[in-house]
Each structure stands twice: as structure tokens, then as C-alpha cells.
């Protein structure tokens, strides 16, 4: 059994496949996040699932006295935890976790109705099942159950949860598989899960149902709501609108369907939606879904820093969609966005100690936005651990002929390749340095290419040497192709020139006119008051672009990070005398120096103001 994040079947439509995680070990920057997830985050989230009654809901359903607690979709948090904990079993020998997993699986199995239906909210309310597809989240929860069941089976070899998922999926096919059924879910997630279940079982009924659920959009089953993406048929969509997580899970499901069936109008639509999202509706961090109201995509260029909603789940959904688009196309632009999203819009969702979470992620704040231990609606915490624990599965992809290196992370991978294996070690301090040393080892002589992603920010400045000789590789779809007949060990040194890159926004994002966001490699920086006690208020900082800024590695800050230091000026904030406005001539500045930290690390110390977009001169 191999644990992969996605397992495409149709090799004609999809250029690449996920690499099995069993042979991959990481111990760099993301490796530390993974380890913290395994040691701290997953156990502490289990406690929260218990404390908030989410697990008890299953017990109540199977006979324990009590009432259902919490939201209608709370089961999904338990399933997402299970999925992450199953991935974690690949990297941990933790017997307590193993025990918790198997006990929880038993408790879930006991809550399933004999006909396969499972949703703890409807226990004892059987007549109300499926009564409100727009709002009830039953298919959404099932989607997460199926994904958890598949991962649990792949990662542990155990079949109990998988069988629960299978039984539930069969029930779903029976209920809504008929051609005449208009049903489609108010919250997507089930589509991806059904396609993956088809991939696991080869039972086409699941793929057929996923196709139908997508084709039934725009026909009024959800009241024609744009928020629920029922205002148009899927292939007529040209703009990402409505609830961001719903929209992007739907796109992920549609990409999965394309990858199995090759319906060109689906792919065309997905490409146009991607262009719309990346050209009009995305924050500099990769965060999406800018609008609080409805947790939604806003209008074109509606990207206000202060009110940016950017739900952590929406960033995760974008990460998942981009992965699928990459496998279909082999184009690095999708992994570039995954990388930006991961380091900036996803990691900001969890505290450095692994115990607290952001649900929404503004790009500037006075300091009162703090990560919480939990939420009544806890979709984000349990989603983030799925990404942290499955990250190794995204680092490489393989085709029948070649290997792709998508992410750079210290560690090693033994990748099954044809009838043999290829071992790839990466030595790197990425994302703090762009130097990556690869050791590639093959047992048998084999001709193949290794494709190394050249991130968009490094396109104009990188070098690659193979066995100490500099080469000028052909760049294909954003990847440097290193072709060869491989035997034994070979060394590749890649140096992606990281430089400080001030970014400006399209002038139609009016509030950012005249401002810059400073990036270094894949990381977006922010100013936080804690690092700038000499600046009256970092919201009033003006960065001098010519003098500095400079990068400095600080080993004892957050386990070792790059900070950016420079000179500038700041507005004096005193002498306003409770006034709101005064004459421009009276504005006074003081010279100052400043320090920036990676945005994803803000709000890990005392409360203080933060902003990404900085005034400059
Ligand atoms: O509705 C389920 C989840 O809760 C959504 O994906 C999140 O946006 C939050 O609303
Ligand atoms: Zn969420």
C-alpha cells in the first residue's frame, strides 16, 4: 500500500502523479512543522474534539445518553483530524496516537446506520435527513469521511474506517446517483473524495456521481445562489465568486474529474477561473476570499489589507486545487502559487508553538487579532494539520519516465521508479537560503530526467551544476530539465538567487498605491511593532528603498529566520491633540531604522500593530 495525496488513474490526461510518502523523510523547515504537528498539534486538537463534544456526538449517536452538540458540520472536524493523524502515523511510532485512532474509528463505525448513512446531527431525526442540501452539510461531512477513510487505509493498511466510508458512499450513490436526481451539495468537498474513492476502488459509480454533482450546478437545486455557486453551470463560470472555500473545493473536484475523464470544457473553465483569481482576487500572500461577509471572494481588486478575511481553509483549498492543476499540466506556475500560499497564507494560520490558530488572516492589524486555541467553527485548525502532515507527499511527483522536484526541503526520499528506486537527498536551509544540494542515487543504470522547479522569483537568477560542472538546462514549463543516464551517485547544486524584492500592487488596488510589500524568496515580510519599538507606530513607517534594506539571518529568533533591516522615516504620532485632521505642512517625520519579520510569524509575541504594505520613498 502506498500513501499518496492523490492517485490519478488516467495517465493520458494527467502528466504527473503524486509520489508515495512512505520513503520520504523531511527534517528541514517544514519537517519541524510536521514534527510539531505530530507531537503537539494533533494531540492537543484531540483534546479539543473531546472537550467540545465532537467525539461524544458519535457516542451519543450509538447509544450514550446526551444530545448532539455544536454545528451541523462538526463531524467534519473529527474526520479531518483522523485524516491528519493517519498521515502522521507515517512519521511517528507514537502508540498513544495509534490507540486514539483505532478507538475513534470504532466509535465512528458504531455511529453508522445500517443503511450506510452517517451524520451525528441527524441521529434520532431520521426523517429530516437530506432535507436541506443547501445548508445541511451532509455531503460535505461525507466528503471528509471518505478522504479520511482512504488516507487511513493507505497510511495504516487498516480497513475499518475505509469500510465505513465505502458504505456511506454506496448509500450516497443510492440516494442521489440517479440521472433524474437534481441533488448537489451546498458545500463541496464530496466531489474530490468521490473521485479519489473511484481511484482507490476502480468502482466507476463514484466517479459518475462526482461528475453529476458538478454538472447539476446552475440548475437551481441550491436556489440559484451565487454564494453556493449555483448561479451558472460549472462550465459557464468565468469568475471566482461566492464562498471561497466552497468555490475552490469545487474547482479541486472539477480538476479531479477532468484528470480522469478529460472533458476539455472543464479544463478550459478551470484555467479561466485560475486566471481570474490570480489576476484580480488574490492577496500578495496567496490568501483568497477577501470579504468577511459570506467568507467570500470580493469584486475585482477588492483587496483591503485591514479587512482581508483570507480564511486559512480558503488558502488550503487553493493549495489543493493548484496541486491538481499542476499534475494535469506540469506547469510550475501552479506550484509557485502553492509555495507562496503555503509559506504565507497557510502557515500564518498556526502559532509557532503549534497550539493556536487564525481563522481569518488580515494583512494589517492593530495587534488585537490573536490566534485562538479553538473555534466553535473549527474548520481551519483541523484543515491545517492535514496539510502539515501530508506535505512530504507534495515535494516530488513522478511520471513513468521522469521525476519532478516541486518543493525544496532538507531530507531524503526513496522514490519507486519503474522497476527500481531513485534516492534523492536534499541538503538545504530553504526557505531561508536558495541553495539546495541534491544527491541523486540510482541502483540500476537508467535514462531519465530530473525536473527542478525554478520558482518564479528566481527565474532571472539561478545556477545549476551537475557534479561541479555548471550547466545551462532547458527550461520546460518552469522546470529546469536535467537529462541523463543515471547510475550510482550524482550531485546537483542549485542556487536560486534570493533577493529582496519590493512588490507593488496593480494601481486598481487603490489603497496600496505608493506602497510596497517586501519579499525575499518565497516569503512575504511584515512590520510588527514588537521589532520596532523605536518607531512610534509601524503603520506610519516609510521605508527608504535606496538605503538597504538588507537581509540578516537571526539564529535565535523563531528557531532561525531571515529578518529584513533597513532605514526609513516615521511620522510623529504625538501632537495630534485628539484631532483627526490637520494641515499637511504640520506633518513631522523622524529618521528611523526598522526590522521586518516573515508575515506568517506575526502575532506570536505581545500584542502590537502589524502591516505588510509599507509606505516607501
Ligand atoms: O461550512 C463549513 C466550513 O465552515 C467552511 O468551509 C468554512 O468557510 C466555514 O464556514
Ligand atoms: Zn476554515
GROMACS .gro file of N, CA and C and ligand atoms in nm, residues 73 137 140 187 243 245-246 249 295 311 313 359 377 379, ligand 1:
model
   52
   73UNK      N    1  -2.208   2.064   1.103
   73UNK     CA    2  -2.097   2.003   1.029
   73UNK      C    3  -1.979   1.966   1.119
  137UNK      N    4  -2.490   2.038   0.495
  137UNK     CA    5  -2.351   1.989   0.502
  137UNK      C    6  -2.337   1.836   0.510
  140UNK      N    7  -2.087   1.734   0.255
  140UNK     CA    8  -1.955   1.789   0.293
  140UNK      C    9  -1.890   1.699   0.398
  187UNK      N   10  -2.218   2.265   0.014
  187UNK     CA   11  -2.074   2.284   0.037
  187UNK      C   12  -1.998   2.170  -0.028
  243UNK      N   13  -1.873   3.195  -0.171
  243UNK     CA   14  -1.795   3.145  -0.058
  243UNK      C   15  -1.665   3.082  -0.109
  245UNK      N   16  -1.412   2.892   0.014
  245UNK     CA   17  -1.376   2.751   0.032
  245UNK      C   18  -1.464   2.664  -0.058
  246UNK      N   19  -1.592   2.697  -0.062
  246UNK     CA   20  -1.683   2.620  -0.149
  246UNK      C   21  -1.635   2.625  -0.293
  249UNK      N   22  -1.295   2.425  -0.337
  249UNK     CA   23  -1.312   2.279  -0.327
  249UNK      C   24  -1.382   2.228  -0.453
  295UNK      N   25  -1.774   3.510   0.386
  295UNK     CA   26  -1.642   3.443   0.372
  295UNK      C   27  -1.610   3.426   0.224
  311UNK      N   28  -0.959   3.336   0.479
  311UNK     CA   29  -0.971   3.221   0.570
  311UNK      C   30  -0.861   3.119   0.543
  313UNK      N   31  -0.871   2.806   0.562
  313UNK     CA   32  -0.924   2.696   0.479
  313UNK      C   33  -0.927   2.733   0.331
  359UNK      N   34  -0.825   3.197   1.206
  359UNK     CA   35  -0.929   3.157   1.111
  359UNK      C   36  -0.923   3.253   0.993
  377UNK      N   37  -1.661   2.711   1.515
  377UNK     CA   38  -1.649   2.655   1.380
  377UNK      C   39  -1.500   2.630   1.359
  379UNK      N   40  -1.309   2.459   1.144
  379UNK     CA   41  -1.264   2.402   1.017
  379UNK      C   42  -1.115   2.425   0.993
  618LIG     O1   43  -1.915   2.546   0.631
  618LIG     C1   44  -1.806   2.463   0.666
  618LIG     C2   45  -1.682   2.545   0.682
  618LIG     O2   46  -1.703   2.640   0.785
  618LIG     C3   47  -1.644   2.630   0.562
  618LIG     O3   48  -1.563   2.566   0.471
  618LIG     C4   49  -1.574   2.743   0.627
  618LIG     O4   50  -1.562   2.855   0.542
  618LIG     C5   51  -1.660   2.769   0.748
  618LIG     O5   52  -1.770   2.847   0.714
   0.00000   0.00000   0.00000
